Amino acid sequence: MTRAVVLGGGMAGMLAASVLAQYADEVVVIEADRFPDGPQPRRGVPQAQQNHMLMGGGADALDRLLPGTTAALYARGAHHRKIGQLLTLSAQGWFRRLHSDAYVINCSRPLVDHVVRGQALREGTIEVIESAKVTGLTGDAGRVTGVRAEPDRTITADLVVDATGSRSKAPQWLAELGLPPVEEEFVDAGLTYAGRFYEIPEGTRDDFPGILIQTEPGTGRPGRGAALMLQEDRRWIVCLMGTRGGTPPNDEDGFLEFARGLRHPIVADLLSAARPLTPIRSSRALANRRRYFDRLPVPEGFLAIGDAALVLSPNYATGMSMAAFGAEALRDGLENGGLRPGLSRTVQAAVAKAGEWSWQMATGNDRWFPGAETNIRSRRLLGLDLGGLLGPLQRGFSTRWARTAADNLQVAEATYAVTALSAPPEQMMTPGLMWAVMRGPRNVPLTAEQAIAQYPEFGDLLTAGAIQARDGRQ
Ligand SMILES: Cc1cc2nc3c(=O)[nH]c(=O)nc-3n(C[C@H](O)[C@H](O)[C@H](O)COP(=O)(O)OP(=O)(O)OC[C@H]3O[C@@H](n4cnc5c(N)ncnc54)[C@H](O)[C@@H]3O)c2cc1C
């Protein structure tokens, strides 16, 4: 008789439990919160009130883990959007509209959680204990044997999976068993979100494209950006974001003023015709944070996945996908001999590998915002500071890449596929793409008017006159 216990019933927890249900006789999820009956926000996942985009690569992983998940999302009104169809003002200019395969799913986070939870629990093979807060582990430094939770209970387990999210106490619980400290790295650009739901104005089409105004690293000024997306219930969610020194306010006037002061005021223009439905909510402390459980002498019977192991800045919209990739790493490990000695070490290493590129990408960008803080030491070789030498070169190359992607459809397509986590980063490293990037952009950059005119879906939401006025002001 084998038992697996999953700590936390969020995205990572539910996915891990659904994988374990195929290999353990009993699977128990312990969740501090109570689950709502429908797609409603809940206390345990406060970030769910902010914009969440599900990357196509993560969505495909959800379907591999729980077949039918994306179909269920679309049936509930989620929107499938090709990334090349989002109106995007990148750090390097407006993108040309492009028909590429890379996609995202736009819908509320509570809907994603509701559907994933429903899919995971549909067979009735997973026991869920709600309103129970995990407070520690049992066992010793070599083997975790179970968990302690409040109200007063201890559950023994052959495998304990920590999926309690970014505020995981697992490093402390493991230290109590005699393990060394878990190494932790962070890069904190001081990112803050301010988000709000709006009733969409009359005339908004179902194929309304999302809008992204991306934050610009490396300019010496705080990054400021916005996202405006259509949700499943014909609401807009608007997210304003800013890094240290550029925090979006959460009062009425400040919120709109911030949107109007962005590199283009299209979001403010659209909001002027929309009715707010909720208060403005801020989310702070949105740093990248990595806990290297894989560098421990990993005890038997313990694993950490999802945000408990790797928190990525929400600016890159990859956290839910990482939860899915972590569950796939667990599935792969279990396929290779089930619950067995050495499983934890193998899977913890695979979880770390699955997040490696996204970590490098997010932290490589975020450290270029002013006032960014990090505890990652630059590597040294023969007394030389490699980070100090190579960092500006890497930044220069990324900037050139982004500038070319705004202009060159092949470079944009490869970038989108990798951004959507649908293709490995090596796919961007072909000689043809490298040559295109070295040559740089060949066309005159799009004006705002030209970029917006690529989207008849806006209909009358924006008047030509307003766009021209903006264009002149740029
Ligand atoms: C503002 C913001 C915006 C984001 N936008 C995106 C986006 O656009 N796209 C994207 O892919 N990702 C996004 N993310 C990241 C995404 O929210 C996380 O990566 C994802 O929720 C991680 O899932 P998880 O299951 O690991 O953790 P969580 O979803 O946080 O779930 C943790 C669960 O553990 C429970 N729990 C916690 N402690 C205990 C305990 N002691 N005992 C029992 N249960 C416990 C909690 O109640 C919760 O149910 C965003 C994050 C933030 C903060």
mmCIF file with all atom_site columns, N, CA, C and O in Angstrom, residues 387-403:
data_model
loop_
_atom_site.group_PDB
_atom_site.id
_atom_site.type_symbol
_atom_site.label_atom_id
_atom_site.label_alt_id
_atom_site.label_comp_id
_atom_site.label_asym_id
_atom_site.label_entity_id
_atom_site.label_seq_id
_atom_site.pdbx_PDB_ins_code
_atom_site.Cartn_x
_atom_site.Cartn_y
_atom_site.Cartn_z
_atom_site.occupancy
_atom_site.B_iso_or_equiv
_atom_site.pdbx_formal_charge
_atom_site.auth_seq_id
_atom_site.auth_comp_id
_atom_site.auth_asym_id
_atom_site.auth_atom_id
_atom_site.pdbx_PDB_model_num
ATOM 1  N N  . GLY A 1 387 ? 30.601 38.578 -15.469 1.00 0.00 ? 387 GLY A N  1
ATOM 2  C CA . GLY A 1 387 ? 29.269 39.178 -15.617 1.00 0.00 ? 387 GLY A CA 1
ATOM 3  C C  . GLY A 1 387 ? 29.393 40.619 -16.097 1.00 0.00 ? 387 GLY A C  1
ATOM 4  O O  . GLY A 1 387 ? 28.690 41.057 -16.985 1.00 0.00 ? 387 GLY A O  1
ATOM 5  N N  . GLY A 1 388 ? 30.326 41.353 -15.478 1.00 0.00 ? 388 GLY A N  1
ATOM 6  C CA . GLY A 1 388 ? 30.516 42.752 -15.833 1.00 0.00 ? 388 GLY A CA 1
ATOM 7  C C  . GLY A 1 388 ? 30.962 42.904 -17.282 1.00 0.00 ? 388 GLY A C  1
ATOM 8  O O  . GLY A 1 388 ? 30.597 43.852 -17.972 1.00 0.00 ? 388 GLY A O  1
ATOM 9  N N  . LEU A 1 389 ? 31.746 41.924 -17.768 1.00 0.00 ? 389 LEU A N  1
ATOM 10 C CA . LEU A 1 389 ? 32.244 42.018 -19.145 1.00 0.00 ? 389 LEU A CA 1
ATOM 11 C C  . LEU A 1 389 ? 31.207 41.551 -20.163 1.00 0.00 ? 389 LEU A C  1
ATOM 12 O O  . LEU A 1 389 ? 30.976 42.192 -21.186 1.00 0.00 ? 389 LEU A O  1
ATOM 13 N N  . LEU A 1 390 ? 30.609 40.382 -19.842 1.00 0.00 ? 390 LEU A N  1
ATOM 14 C CA . LEU A 1 390 ? 29.715 39.770 -20.833 1.00 0.00 ? 390 LEU A CA 1
ATOM 15 C C  . LEU A 1 390 ? 28.299 40.333 -20.781 1.00 0.00 ? 390 LEU A C  1
ATOM 16 O O  . LEU A 1 390 ? 27.597 40.330 -21.792 1.00 0.00 ? 390 LEU A O  1
ATOM 17 N N  . GLY A 1 391 ? 27.887 40.811 -19.573 1.00 0.00 ? 391 GLY A N  1
ATOM 18 C CA . GLY A 1 391 ? 26.515 41.300 -19.406 1.00 0.00 ? 391 GLY A CA 1
ATOM 19 C C  . GLY A 1 391 ? 26.126 42.333 -20.470 1.00 0.00 ? 391 GLY A C  1
ATOM 20 O O  . GLY A 1 391 ? 25.128 42.157 -21.167 1.00 0.00 ? 391 GLY A O  1
ATOM 21 N N  . PRO A 1 392 ? 26.907 43.409 -20.635 1.00 0.00 ? 392 PRO A N  1
ATOM 22 C CA . PRO A 1 392 ? 26.527 44.415 -21.626 1.00 0.00 ? 392 PRO A CA 1
ATOM 23 C C  . PRO A 1 392 ? 26.490 43.846 -23.049 1.00 0.00 ? 392 PRO A C  1
ATOM 24 O O  . PRO A 1 392 ? 25.647 44.238 -23.863 1.00 0.00 ? 392 PRO A O  1
ATOM 25 N N  . LEU A 1 393 ? 27.396 42.879 -23.332 1.00 0.00 ? 393 LEU A N  1
ATOM 26 C CA . LEU A 1 393 ? 27.381 42.261 -24.672 1.00 0.00 ? 393 LEU A CA 1
ATOM 27 C C  . LEU A 1 393 ? 26.082 41.487 -24.883 1.00 0.00 ? 393 LEU A C  1
ATOM 28 O O  . LEU A 1 393 ? 25.422 41.603 -25.921 1.00 0.00 ? 393 LEU A O  1
ATOM 29 N N  . GLN A 1 394 ? 25.717 40.703 -23.842 1.00 0.00 ? 394 GLN A N  1
ATOM 30 C CA . GLN A 1 394 ? 24.475 39.924 -23.938 1.00 0.00 ? 394 GLN A CA 1
ATOM 31 C C  . GLN A 1 394 ? 23.277 40.857 -24.084 1.00 0.00 ? 394 GLN A C  1
ATOM 32 O O  . GLN A 1 394 ? 22.377 40.623 -24.883 1.00 0.00 ? 394 GLN A O  1
ATOM 33 N N  . ARG A 1 395 ? 23.291 41.937 -23.289 1.00 0.00 ? 395 ARG A N  1
ATOM 34 C CA . ARG A 1 395 ? 22.184 42.898 -23.346 1.00 0.00 ? 395 ARG A CA 1
ATOM 35 C C  . ARG A 1 395 ? 22.091 43.507 -24.747 1.00 0.00 ? 395 ARG A C  1
ATOM 36 O O  . ARG A 1 395 ? 21.027 43.634 -25.341 1.00 0.00 ? 395 ARG A O  1
ATOM 37 N N  . GLY A 1 396 ? 23.270 43.862 -25.300 1.00 0.00 ? 396 GLY A N  1
ATOM 38 C CA . GLY A 1 396 ? 23.315 44.468 -26.635 1.00 0.00 ? 396 GLY A CA 1
ATOM 39 C C  . GLY A 1 396 ? 22.745 43.502 -27.673 1.00 0.00 ? 396 GLY A C  1
ATOM 40 O O  . GLY A 1 396 ? 21.966 43.889 -28.555 1.00 0.00 ? 396 GLY A O  1
ATOM 41 N N  . PHE A 1 397 ? 23.103 42.216 -27.525 1.00 0.00 ? 397 PHE A N  1
ATOM 42 C CA . PHE A 1 397 ? 22.625 41.225 -28.480 1.00 0.00 ? 397 PHE A CA 1
ATOM 43 C C  . PHE A 1 397 ? 21.109 41.050 -28.347 1.00 0.00 ? 397 PHE A C  1
ATOM 44 O O  . PHE A 1 397 ? 20.383 41.010 -29.345 1.00 0.00 ? 397 PHE A O  1
ATOM 45 N N  . SER A 1 398 ? 20.622 40.990 -27.089 1.00 0.00 ? 398 SER A N  1
ATOM 46 C CA . SER A 1 398 ? 19.169 40.827 -26.881 1.00 0.00 ? 398 SER A CA 1
ATOM 47 C C  . SER A 1 398 ? 18.413 42.005 -27.475 1.00 0.00 ? 398 SER A C  1
ATOM 48 O O  . SER A 1 398 ? 17.350 41.852 -28.069 1.00 0.00 ? 398 SER A O  1
ATOM 49 N N  . THR A 1 399 ? 18.969 43.205 -27.285 1.00 0.00 ? 399 THR A N  1
ATOM 50 C CA . THR A 1 399 ? 18.297 44.398 -27.810 1.00 0.00 ? 399 THR A CA 1
ATOM 51 C C  . THR A 1 399 ? 18.227 44.337 -29.333 1.00 0.00 ? 399 THR A C  1
ATOM 52 O O  . THR A 1 399 ? 17.201 44.618 -29.944 1.00 0.00 ? 399 THR A O  1
ATOM 53 N N  . ARG A 1 400 ? 19.340 43.923 -29.945 1.00 0.00 ? 400 ARG A N  1
ATOM 54 C CA . ARG A 1 400 ? 19.364 43.840 -31.404 1.00 0.00 ? 400 ARG A CA 1
ATOM 55 C C  . ARG A 1 400 ? 18.383 42.767 -31.880 1.00 0.00 ? 400 ARG A C  1
ATOM 56 O O  . ARG A 1 400 ? 17.686 42.917 -32.876 1.00 0.00 ? 400 ARG A O  1
ATOM 57 N N  . TRP A 1 401 ? 18.336 41.671 -31.127 1.00 0.00 ? 401 TRP A N  1
ATOM 58 C CA . TRP A 1 401 ? 17.403 40.593 -31.465 1.00 0.00 ? 401 TRP A CA 1
ATOM 59 C C  . TRP A 1 401 ? 15.963 41.129 -31.439 1.00 0.00 ? 401 TRP A C  1
ATOM 60 O O  . TRP A 1 401 ? 15.187 40.931 -32.371 1.00 0.00 ? 401 TRP A O  1
ATOM 61 N N  . ALA A 1 402 ? 15.642 41.837 -30.356 1.00 0.00 ? 402 ALA A N  1
ATOM 62 C CA . ALA A 1 402 ? 14.262 42.330 -30.189 1.00 0.00 ? 402 ALA A CA 1
ATOM 63 C C  . ALA A 1 402 ? 13.931 43.335 -31.295 1.00 0.00 ? 402 ALA A C  1
ATOM 64 O O  . ALA A 1 402 ? 12.820 43.343 -31.836 1.00 0.00 ? 402 ALA A O  1
ATOM 65 N N  . ARG A 1 403 ? 14.904 44.175 -31.646 1.00 0.00 ? 403 ARG A N  1
ATOM 66 C CA . ARG A 1 403 ? 14.667 45.178 -32.688 1.00 0.00 ? 403 ARG A CA 1
ATOM 67 C C  . ARG A 1 403 ? 14.405 44.481 -34.027 1.00 0.00 ? 403 ARG A C  1
ATOM 68 O O  . ARG A 1 403 ? 13.531 44.858 -34.787 1.00 0.00 ? 403 ARG A O  1
#
